[in-house]
Amino acid sequence: MYIFDIDKHGDKAVLYADLSAALAALTADEPDAIANMANAAALVWEYLPDLNWAGFYRAVGDELILGPFQGKTACIRIPFGKGVCGMAAATREPQCIADVHEFPGHIACDAYSASELVMPIIHEGRLIGVLDLDSPIRGRFDDADVTGCAELMAVLGPRIAA
Ligand code: SME
């Protein structure tokens, strides 16, 4: 059992620093990518407030394939360039979308999703996949979330790259 002392409603910079430390500890001795993505999804699901989906899509060829996640069942394959996740994969840039209904090509997996943050995971120049966070609250994600999720994926990238 893992016990983390994390204040999910505190300052975001502190929250993400705590989450990064927890993720580093959780994945330190484990080489299996699926296990590490699964625990990472559970960790962010538990400690980031106001999410209705949190998980991973893996880059395989020129598409994204669903990986470990928490939340409702989701679409399985997303071509690069399609939807918010596909845009993050194609551009290798984070996508922070305040209102997904205004994003052309948004793929609705859960009708309650209102905002979305997708962070590409890049290791040694290679796109490994993306972290996808959905929220039922419009404008849920801000620059602190983008910076924090980039920190988290900098920790996780090397531990899911095999
Ligand atoms: N909304 C995403 C699809 C994945 S689900 O949200 C889990 C998109 O537009 O890429």
Short mmCIF file of N, CA and C and ligand atoms in Angstrom, two decimals:
data_model
loop_
_atom_site.label_atom_id
_atom_site.label_comp_id
_atom_site.label_asym_id
_atom_site.label_seq_id
_atom_site.Cartn_x
_atom_site.Cartn_y
_atom_site.Cartn_z
N MET A 1 0.85 -1.20 0.00
CA MET A 1 0.00 0.00 0.00
C MET A 1 0.88 1.25 0.00
N TYR A 2 0.46 2.22 -0.77
CA TYR A 2 1.18 3.50 -0.81
C TYR A 2 0.32 4.56 -0.14
N ILE A 3 0.95 5.37 0.71
CA ILE A 3 0.23 6.48 1.35
C ILE A 3 0.95 7.77 0.99
N PHE A 4 0.22 8.69 0.38
CA PHE A 4 0.82 9.97 -0.01
C PHE A 4 0.15 11.09 0.76
N ASP A 5 0.98 12.01 1.24
CA ASP A 5 0.46 13.17 1.98
C ASP A 5 0.36 14.33 0.98
N ILE A 6 -0.77 14.39 0.27
CA ILE A 6 -0.93 15.37 -0.79
C ILE A 6 -2.21 16.16 -0.56
N ASP A 7 -2.08 17.49 -0.57
CA ASP A 7 -3.25 18.36 -0.39
C ASP A 7 -3.82 18.70 -1.77
N LYS A 8 -4.89 18.01 -2.15
CA LYS A 8 -5.41 18.16 -3.52
C LYS A 8 -6.06 19.52 -3.76
N HIS A 9 -6.35 20.25 -2.71
CA HIS A 9 -6.97 21.56 -2.90
C HIS A 9 -6.01 22.71 -2.61
N GLY A 10 -4.74 22.40 -2.43
CA GLY A 10 -3.76 23.44 -2.12
C GLY A 10 -3.22 24.12 -3.37
N ASP A 11 -2.15 24.87 -3.19
CA ASP A 11 -1.49 25.58 -4.29
C ASP A 11 -1.09 24.58 -5.39
N LYS A 12 -1.39 24.92 -6.64
CA LYS A 12 -1.18 23.95 -7.72
C LYS A 12 0.29 23.60 -7.91
N ALA A 13 1.18 24.59 -7.75
CA ALA A 13 2.61 24.30 -7.93
C ALA A 13 3.07 23.27 -6.90
N VAL A 14 2.59 23.42 -5.66
CA VAL A 14 2.94 22.46 -4.59
C VAL A 14 2.30 21.11 -4.88
N LEU A 15 1.04 21.14 -5.31
CA LEU A 15 0.32 19.90 -5.63
C LEU A 15 1.07 19.10 -6.70
N TYR A 16 1.47 19.77 -7.78
CA TYR A 16 2.15 19.04 -8.86
C TYR A 16 3.55 18.59 -8.44
N ALA A 17 4.22 19.38 -7.59
CA ALA A 17 5.53 18.95 -7.09
C ALA A 17 5.37 17.69 -6.24
N ASP A 18 4.33 17.67 -5.40
CA ASP A 18 4.04 16.48 -4.58
C ASP A 18 3.69 15.29 -5.46
N LEU A 19 2.87 15.54 -6.49
CA LEU A 19 2.48 14.45 -7.40
C LEU A 19 3.69 13.91 -8.17
N SER A 20 4.58 14.80 -8.59
CA SER A 20 5.78 14.36 -9.30
C SER A 20 6.64 13.47 -8.42
N ALA A 21 6.78 13.87 -7.15
CA ALA A 21 7.57 13.06 -6.21
C ALA A 21 6.90 11.70 -5.99
N ALA A 22 5.58 11.71 -5.85
CA ALA A 22 4.85 10.46 -5.65
C ALA A 22 4.99 9.56 -6.88
N LEU A 23 4.88 10.14 -8.06
CA LEU A 23 4.99 9.37 -9.30
C LEU A 23 6.39 8.79 -9.46
N ALA A 24 7.39 9.59 -9.10
CA ALA A 24 8.78 9.10 -9.17
C ALA A 24 8.96 7.90 -8.24
N ALA A 25 8.39 8.00 -7.04
CA ALA A 25 8.52 6.90 -6.07
C ALA A 25 7.76 5.66 -6.55
N LEU A 26 6.55 5.89 -7.09
CA LEU A 26 5.71 4.76 -7.54
C LEU A 26 6.35 3.97 -8.67
N THR A 27 7.07 4.65 -9.53
CA THR A 27 7.56 4.02 -10.76
C THR A 27 9.06 3.69 -10.70
N ALA A 28 9.71 4.05 -9.59
CA ALA A 28 11.18 3.98 -9.52
C ALA A 28 11.74 2.60 -9.86
N ASP A 29 11.14 1.56 -9.32
CA ASP A 29 11.74 0.23 -9.48
C ASP A 29 10.96 -0.66 -10.43
N GLU A 30 10.07 -0.04 -11.23
CA GLU A 30 9.18 -0.86 -12.07
C GLU A 30 9.43 -0.57 -13.56
N PRO A 31 9.90 -1.55 -14.31
CA PRO A 31 10.16 -1.32 -15.73
C PRO A 31 8.94 -1.49 -16.64
N ASP A 32 7.83 -1.99 -16.11
CA ASP A 32 6.69 -2.28 -16.99
C ASP A 32 5.88 -1.01 -17.29
N ALA A 33 5.77 -0.69 -18.57
CA ALA A 33 5.12 0.56 -18.99
C ALA A 33 3.63 0.58 -18.64
N ILE A 34 2.95 -0.54 -18.85
CA ILE A 34 1.50 -0.57 -18.57
C ILE A 34 1.25 -0.35 -17.08
N ALA A 35 2.02 -1.03 -16.24
CA ALA A 35 1.86 -0.88 -14.80
C ALA A 35 2.11 0.57 -14.38
N ASN A 36 3.13 1.19 -14.96
CA ASN A 36 3.46 2.57 -14.57
C ASN A 36 2.39 3.55 -15.06
N MET A 37 1.86 3.35 -16.26
CA MET A 37 0.77 4.22 -16.74
C MET A 37 -0.49 4.03 -15.89
N ALA A 38 -0.75 2.79 -15.49
CA ALA A 38 -1.94 2.50 -14.69
C ALA A 38 -1.86 3.22 -13.34
N ASN A 39 -0.71 3.13 -12.68
CA ASN A 39 -0.57 3.82 -11.40
C ASN A 39 -0.57 5.33 -11.58
N ALA A 40 0.00 5.82 -12.66
CA ALA A 40 -0.01 7.28 -12.91
C ALA A 40 -1.44 7.76 -13.11
N ALA A 41 -2.24 7.00 -13.86
CA ALA A 41 -3.65 7.39 -14.08
C ALA A 41 -4.41 7.40 -12.76
N ALA A 42 -4.18 6.39 -11.93
CA ALA A 42 -4.86 6.33 -10.62
C ALA A 42 -4.44 7.49 -9.74
N LEU A 43 -3.16 7.83 -9.78
CA LEU A 43 -2.65 8.92 -8.94
C LEU A 43 -3.28 10.26 -9.32
N VAL A 44 -3.28 10.61 -10.60
CA VAL A 44 -3.84 11.91 -10.98
C VAL A 44 -5.37 11.92 -10.79
N TRP A 45 -5.98 10.77 -11.02
CA TRP A 45 -7.44 10.67 -10.81
C TRP A 45 -7.81 10.93 -9.36
N GLU A 46 -6.97 10.42 -8.45
CA GLU A 46 -7.26 10.59 -7.02
C GLU A 46 -6.98 12.00 -6.53
N TYR A 47 -5.93 12.63 -7.06
CA TYR A 47 -5.48 13.89 -6.45
C TYR A 47 -5.76 15.16 -7.25
N LEU A 48 -6.08 15.05 -8.53
CA LEU A 48 -6.45 16.27 -9.27
C LEU A 48 -7.96 16.43 -9.19
N PRO A 49 -8.43 17.54 -8.63
CA PRO A 49 -9.88 17.71 -8.45
C PRO A 49 -10.62 17.90 -9.78
N ASP A 50 -11.89 17.55 -9.77
CA ASP A 50 -12.81 17.88 -10.85
C ASP A 50 -12.44 17.27 -12.20
N LEU A 51 -12.07 16.00 -12.19
CA LEU A 51 -11.83 15.28 -13.45
C LEU A 51 -12.96 14.28 -13.68
N ASN A 52 -13.30 14.04 -14.93
CA ASN A 52 -14.19 12.92 -15.23
C ASN A 52 -13.52 11.87 -16.12
N TRP A 53 -12.27 12.12 -16.48
CA TRP A 53 -11.50 11.10 -17.21
C TRP A 53 -10.02 11.45 -17.05
N ALA A 54 -9.19 10.46 -16.83
CA ALA A 54 -7.74 10.69 -16.71
C ALA A 54 -7.02 9.44 -17.20
N GLY A 55 -6.17 9.60 -18.19
CA GLY A 55 -5.46 8.41 -18.64
C GLY A 55 -4.58 8.67 -19.83
N PHE A 56 -4.25 7.57 -20.51
CA PHE A 56 -3.21 7.61 -21.52
C PHE A 56 -3.68 7.06 -22.86
N TYR A 57 -3.15 7.65 -23.90
CA TYR A 57 -3.17 7.05 -25.23
C TYR A 57 -1.72 6.84 -25.63
N ARG A 58 -1.42 5.65 -26.20
CA ARG A 58 -0.06 5.32 -26.62
C ARG A 58 0.10 5.56 -28.12
N ALA A 59 1.26 6.11 -28.50
CA ALA A 59 1.54 6.33 -29.92
C ALA A 59 2.01 5.01 -30.53
N VAL A 60 1.24 4.53 -31.51
CA VAL A 60 1.58 3.29 -32.21
C VAL A 60 1.43 3.57 -33.69
N GLY A 61 2.54 3.56 -34.42
CA GLY A 61 2.49 3.95 -35.83
C GLY A 61 2.05 5.39 -35.93
N ASP A 62 1.02 5.65 -36.75
CA ASP A 62 0.54 7.02 -36.88
C ASP A 62 -0.83 7.21 -36.25
N GLU A 63 -1.07 6.44 -35.18
CA GLU A 63 -2.31 6.64 -34.43
C GLU A 63 -2.06 6.48 -32.94
N LEU A 64 -3.04 6.93 -32.17
CA LEU A 64 -3.02 6.75 -30.72
C LEU A 64 -3.95 5.60 -30.36
N ILE A 65 -3.49 4.75 -29.44
CA ILE A 65 -4.31 3.63 -28.98
C ILE A 65 -4.50 3.77 -27.47
N LEU A 66 -5.74 3.55 -27.05
CA LEU A 66 -6.11 3.70 -25.64
C LEU A 66 -5.19 2.91 -24.72
N GLY A 67 -4.78 3.55 -23.64
CA GLY A 67 -3.96 2.91 -22.62
C GLY A 67 -4.68 2.92 -21.28
N PRO A 68 -3.96 2.70 -20.20
CA PRO A 68 -4.58 2.69 -18.87
C PRO A 68 -5.25 4.03 -18.54
N PHE A 69 -6.41 3.95 -17.91
CA PHE A 69 -7.14 5.18 -17.59
C PHE A 69 -8.11 4.95 -16.44
N GLN A 70 -8.68 6.05 -15.96
CA GLN A 70 -9.77 6.03 -14.99
C GLN A 70 -10.90 6.86 -15.59
N GLY A 71 -12.12 6.38 -15.45
CA GLY A 71 -13.25 7.11 -16.01
C GLY A 71 -14.08 6.19 -16.88
N LYS A 72 -14.96 6.79 -17.68
CA LYS A 72 -15.85 5.98 -18.51
C LYS A 72 -15.08 5.38 -19.68
N THR A 73 -15.64 4.30 -20.23
CA THR A 73 -15.03 3.68 -21.40
C THR A 73 -14.84 4.73 -22.49
N ALA A 74 -13.78 4.56 -23.28
CA ALA A 74 -13.38 5.62 -24.21
C ALA A 74 -13.11 5.07 -25.60
N CYS A 75 -13.05 5.97 -26.59
CA CYS A 75 -12.72 5.54 -27.94
C CYS A 75 -11.31 4.96 -27.94
N ILE A 76 -11.08 3.96 -28.77
CA ILE A 76 -9.87 3.16 -28.66
C ILE A 76 -8.74 3.69 -29.54
N ARG A 77 -9.06 4.05 -30.79
CA ARG A 77 -7.99 4.49 -31.70
C ARG A 77 -8.28 5.91 -32.20
N ILE A 78 -7.27 6.76 -32.16
CA ILE A 78 -7.39 8.14 -32.61
C ILE A 78 -6.24 8.43 -33.58
N PRO A 79 -6.54 8.73 -34.84
CA PRO A 79 -5.46 9.07 -35.78
C PRO A 79 -4.76 10.36 -35.36
N PHE A 80 -3.46 10.45 -35.60
CA PHE A 80 -2.74 11.70 -35.36
C PHE A 80 -3.47 12.82 -36.11
N GLY A 81 -3.66 13.94 -35.44
CA GLY A 81 -4.30 15.09 -36.07
C GLY A 81 -5.77 15.18 -35.78
N LYS A 82 -6.37 14.10 -35.28
CA LYS A 82 -7.82 14.12 -35.04
C LYS A 82 -8.13 14.37 -33.56
N GLY A 83 -9.09 15.24 -33.29
CA GLY A 83 -9.47 15.54 -31.92
C GLY A 83 -8.36 16.24 -31.15
N VAL A 84 -8.60 16.42 -29.85
CA VAL A 84 -7.62 17.13 -29.02
C VAL A 84 -6.38 16.27 -28.82
N CYS A 85 -6.59 14.97 -28.58
CA CYS A 85 -5.44 14.08 -28.38
C CYS A 85 -4.60 13.96 -29.64
N GLY A 86 -5.29 13.79 -30.77
CA GLY A 86 -4.57 13.66 -32.03
C GLY A 86 -3.80 14.92 -32.39
N MET A 87 -4.35 16.08 -32.01
CA MET A 87 -3.66 17.35 -32.25
C MET A 87 -2.39 17.44 -31.41
N ALA A 88 -2.49 17.01 -30.14
CA ALA A 88 -1.30 17.02 -29.28
C ALA A 88 -0.23 16.08 -29.83
N ALA A 89 -0.66 14.93 -30.36
CA ALA A 89 0.30 13.97 -30.91
C ALA A 89 0.94 14.52 -32.18
N ALA A 90 0.13 15.12 -33.05
CA ALA A 90 0.64 15.60 -34.33
C ALA A 90 1.58 16.79 -34.16
N THR A 91 1.25 17.67 -33.22
CA THR A 91 2.04 18.89 -33.04
C THR A 91 3.11 18.74 -31.96
N ARG A 92 2.97 17.71 -31.13
CA ARG A 92 3.83 17.50 -29.96
C ARG A 92 3.78 18.69 -29.01
N GLU A 93 2.67 19.40 -29.04
CA GLU A 93 2.45 20.54 -28.15
C GLU A 93 1.27 20.24 -27.24
N PRO A 94 1.33 20.70 -25.97
CA PRO A 94 0.18 20.52 -25.09
C PRO A 94 -1.04 21.23 -25.65
N GLN A 95 -2.20 20.64 -25.42
CA GLN A 95 -3.45 21.27 -25.85
C GLN A 95 -4.28 21.52 -24.59
N CYS A 96 -4.53 22.80 -24.30
CA CYS A 96 -5.32 23.17 -23.12
C CYS A 96 -6.59 23.84 -23.64
N ILE A 97 -7.69 23.10 -23.60
CA ILE A 97 -8.92 23.54 -24.27
C ILE A 97 -9.97 23.89 -23.21
N ALA A 98 -10.33 25.16 -23.15
CA ALA A 98 -11.27 25.63 -22.12
C ALA A 98 -12.68 25.11 -22.37
N ASP A 99 -13.07 25.00 -23.64
CA ASP A 99 -14.41 24.52 -23.98
C ASP A 99 -14.29 23.58 -25.19
N VAL A 100 -14.38 22.30 -24.91
CA VAL A 100 -14.16 21.31 -25.97
C VAL A 100 -15.20 21.41 -27.08
N HIS A 101 -16.36 21.97 -26.75
CA HIS A 101 -17.41 22.07 -27.78
C HIS A 101 -17.05 23.08 -28.86
N GLU A 102 -16.05 23.89 -28.56
CA GLU A 102 -15.60 24.85 -29.58
C GLU A 102 -14.36 24.37 -30.31
N PHE A 103 -13.90 23.17 -29.98
CA PHE A 103 -12.69 22.64 -30.64
C PHE A 103 -13.12 21.83 -31.85
N PRO A 104 -12.72 22.26 -33.05
CA PRO A 104 -13.15 21.52 -34.24
C PRO A 104 -12.61 20.08 -34.21
N GLY A 105 -13.48 19.12 -34.38
CA GLY A 105 -13.04 17.72 -34.42
C GLY A 105 -12.92 17.06 -33.07
N HIS A 106 -13.31 17.76 -32.01
CA HIS A 106 -13.26 17.15 -30.68
C HIS A 106 -14.02 15.82 -30.69
N ILE A 107 -13.41 14.80 -30.05
CA ILE A 107 -14.04 13.48 -30.00
C ILE A 107 -14.69 13.34 -28.63
N ALA A 108 -15.99 13.26 -28.60
CA ALA A 108 -16.71 13.19 -27.32
C ALA A 108 -16.79 11.74 -26.85
N CYS A 109 -16.03 11.41 -25.81
CA CYS A 109 -16.11 10.07 -25.23
C CYS A 109 -17.09 10.07 -24.07
N ASP A 110 -17.15 11.18 -23.36
CA ASP A 110 -18.06 11.32 -22.22
C ASP A 110 -18.78 12.65 -22.42
N ALA A 111 -20.11 12.60 -22.51
CA ALA A 111 -20.88 13.80 -22.82
C ALA A 111 -20.69 14.90 -21.78
N TYR A 112 -20.22 14.52 -20.58
CA TYR A 112 -20.04 15.51 -19.51
C TYR A 112 -18.75 16.30 -19.66
N SER A 113 -17.83 15.86 -20.50
CA SER A 113 -16.55 16.57 -20.64
C SER A 113 -16.80 17.96 -21.20
N ALA A 114 -16.24 18.97 -20.51
CA ALA A 114 -16.39 20.35 -20.96
C ALA A 114 -15.05 20.98 -21.29
N SER A 115 -14.00 20.60 -20.56
CA SER A 115 -12.66 21.11 -20.86
C SER A 115 -11.67 19.95 -20.84
N GLU A 116 -10.51 20.18 -21.46
CA GLU A 116 -9.58 19.06 -21.65
C GLU A 116 -8.15 19.58 -21.70
N LEU A 117 -7.24 18.80 -21.10
CA LEU A 117 -5.81 19.08 -21.20
C LEU A 117 -5.11 17.82 -21.69
N VAL A 118 -4.37 17.96 -22.79
CA VAL A 118 -3.63 16.81 -23.33
C VAL A 118 -2.15 17.18 -23.39
N MET A 119 -1.34 16.34 -22.75
CA MET A 119 0.10 16.58 -22.67
C MET A 119 0.85 15.48 -23.43
N PRO A 120 1.58 15.85 -24.48
CA PRO A 120 2.37 14.82 -25.17
C PRO A 120 3.49 14.30 -24.28
N ILE A 121 3.82 13.04 -24.43
CA ILE A 121 4.91 12.42 -23.67
C ILE A 121 6.02 12.10 -24.66
N ILE A 122 7.14 12.80 -24.51
CA ILE A 122 8.24 12.64 -25.46
C ILE A 122 9.48 12.20 -24.69
N HIS A 123 10.11 11.14 -25.18
CA HIS A 123 11.33 10.65 -24.53
C HIS A 123 12.40 10.45 -25.60
N GLU A 124 13.53 11.11 -25.40
CA GLU A 124 14.65 11.04 -26.35
C GLU A 124 14.18 11.29 -27.78
N GLY A 125 13.34 12.32 -27.94
CA GLY A 125 12.88 12.72 -29.27
C GLY A 125 11.75 11.89 -29.83
N ARG A 126 11.33 10.86 -29.10
CA ARG A 126 10.28 9.96 -29.59
C ARG A 126 8.97 10.25 -28.86
N LEU A 127 7.86 10.32 -29.64
CA LEU A 127 6.54 10.47 -29.02
C LEU A 127 6.10 9.11 -28.48
N ILE A 128 5.92 9.04 -27.15
CA ILE A 128 5.53 7.78 -26.52
C ILE A 128 4.01 7.67 -26.46
N GLY A 129 3.35 8.81 -26.26
CA GLY A 129 1.90 8.83 -26.14
C GLY A 129 1.46 10.17 -25.61
N VAL A 130 0.25 10.22 -25.06
CA VAL A 130 -0.24 11.47 -24.46
C VAL A 130 -0.94 11.15 -23.15
N LEU A 131 -0.87 12.11 -22.23
CA LEU A 131 -1.73 12.11 -21.04
C LEU A 131 -2.96 12.93 -21.39
N ASP A 132 -4.14 12.39 -21.12
CA ASP A 132 -5.39 13.10 -21.42
C ASP A 132 -6.18 13.29 -20.14
N LEU A 133 -6.50 14.53 -19.82
CA LEU A 133 -7.34 14.84 -18.66
C LEU A 133 -8.59 15.55 -19.14
N ASP A 134 -9.76 15.07 -18.70
CA ASP A 134 -11.04 15.71 -19.04
C ASP A 134 -11.70 16.20 -17.77
N SER A 135 -12.44 17.29 -17.88
CA SER A 135 -13.17 17.82 -16.73
C SER A 135 -14.58 18.21 -17.16
N PRO A 136 -15.55 18.03 -16.26
CA PRO A 136 -16.91 18.50 -16.57
C PRO A 136 -17.05 20.01 -16.37
N ILE A 137 -15.99 20.67 -15.91
CA ILE A 137 -16.06 22.12 -15.65
C ILE A 137 -15.34 22.87 -16.78
N ARG A 138 -16.03 23.81 -17.38
CA ARG A 138 -15.43 24.61 -18.45
C ARG A 138 -14.26 25.43 -17.88
N GLY A 139 -13.16 25.49 -18.59
CA GLY A 139 -12.01 26.28 -18.14
C GLY A 139 -11.32 25.71 -16.91
N ARG A 140 -11.43 24.41 -16.68
CA ARG A 140 -10.85 23.77 -15.49
C ARG A 140 -9.32 23.88 -15.47
N PHE A 141 -8.68 23.86 -16.64
CA PHE A 141 -7.22 23.76 -16.69
C PHE A 141 -6.60 25.11 -17.04
N ASP A 142 -5.47 25.43 -16.37
CA ASP A 142 -4.77 26.69 -16.64
C ASP A 142 -3.28 26.42 -16.86
N ASP A 143 -2.50 27.49 -16.93
CA ASP A 143 -1.07 27.34 -17.20
C ASP A 143 -0.36 26.50 -16.14
N ALA A 144 -0.83 26.61 -14.89
CA ALA A 144 -0.21 25.83 -13.81
C ALA A 144 -0.44 24.33 -14.03
N ASP A 145 -1.59 23.98 -14.59
CA ASP A 145 -1.85 22.57 -14.90
C ASP A 145 -0.96 22.11 -16.07
N VAL A 146 -0.79 22.98 -17.06
CA VAL A 146 0.05 22.63 -18.20
C VAL A 146 1.49 22.39 -17.72
N THR A 147 2.01 23.33 -16.92
CA THR A 147 3.37 23.19 -16.40
C THR A 147 3.49 21.95 -15.52
N GLY A 148 2.49 21.76 -14.66
CA GLY A 148 2.52 20.62 -13.74
C GLY A 148 2.46 19.29 -14.48
N CYS A 149 1.59 19.20 -15.48
CA CYS A 149 1.50 17.94 -16.23
C CYS A 149 2.76 17.68 -17.05
N ALA A 150 3.40 18.76 -17.52
CA ALA A 150 4.68 18.59 -18.22
C ALA A 150 5.72 18.00 -17.27
N GLU A 151 5.72 18.48 -16.03
CA GLU A 151 6.64 17.93 -15.02
C GLU A 151 6.35 16.45 -14.78
N LEU A 152 5.07 16.14 -14.63
CA LEU A 152 4.69 14.74 -14.38
C LEU A 152 5.14 13.84 -15.53
N MET A 153 4.93 14.29 -16.76
CA MET A 153 5.29 13.44 -17.91
C MET A 153 6.80 13.39 -18.13
N ALA A 154 7.52 14.40 -17.63
CA ALA A 154 8.98 14.32 -17.68
C ALA A 154 9.47 13.20 -16.76
N VAL A 155 8.75 12.99 -15.66
CA VAL A 155 9.09 11.88 -14.75
C VAL A 155 8.69 10.55 -15.39
N LEU A 156 7.48 10.50 -15.95
CA LEU A 156 6.94 9.22 -16.42
C LEU A 156 7.55 8.75 -17.74
N GLY A 157 7.87 9.70 -18.63
CA GLY A 157 8.34 9.35 -19.98
C GLY A 157 9.39 8.24 -20.00
N PRO A 158 10.50 8.42 -19.26
CA PRO A 158 11.55 7.40 -19.29
C PRO A 158 11.09 6.07 -18.72
N ARG A 159 10.02 6.08 -17.94
CA ARG A 159 9.58 4.85 -17.27
C ARG A 159 8.46 4.12 -18.03
N ILE A 160 8.10 4.67 -19.19
CA ILE A 160 7.13 3.96 -20.04
C ILE A 160 7.66 3.84 -21.46
N ALA A 161 8.93 4.15 -21.64
CA ALA A 161 9.47 4.25 -23.00
C ALA A 161 9.90 2.90 -23.58
N ALA A 162 10.01 1.89 -22.76
CA ALA A 162 10.54 0.60 -23.24
C ALA A 162 9.61 -0.05 -24.25
N1 SME B 1 -11.78 14.01 -26.22
C1 SME B 1 -10.61 13.38 -26.76
C2 SME B 1 -10.81 11.89 -26.98
C3 SME B 1 -10.40 11.07 -25.84
S1 SME B 1 -11.50 11.08 -24.57
O1 SME B 1 -11.71 12.41 -24.07
C4 SME B 1 -11.02 10.07 -23.38
C5 SME B 1 -10.17 14.05 -28.04
O2 SME B 1 -10.88 14.88 -28.61
O3 SME B 1 -9.07 13.74 -28.48
#
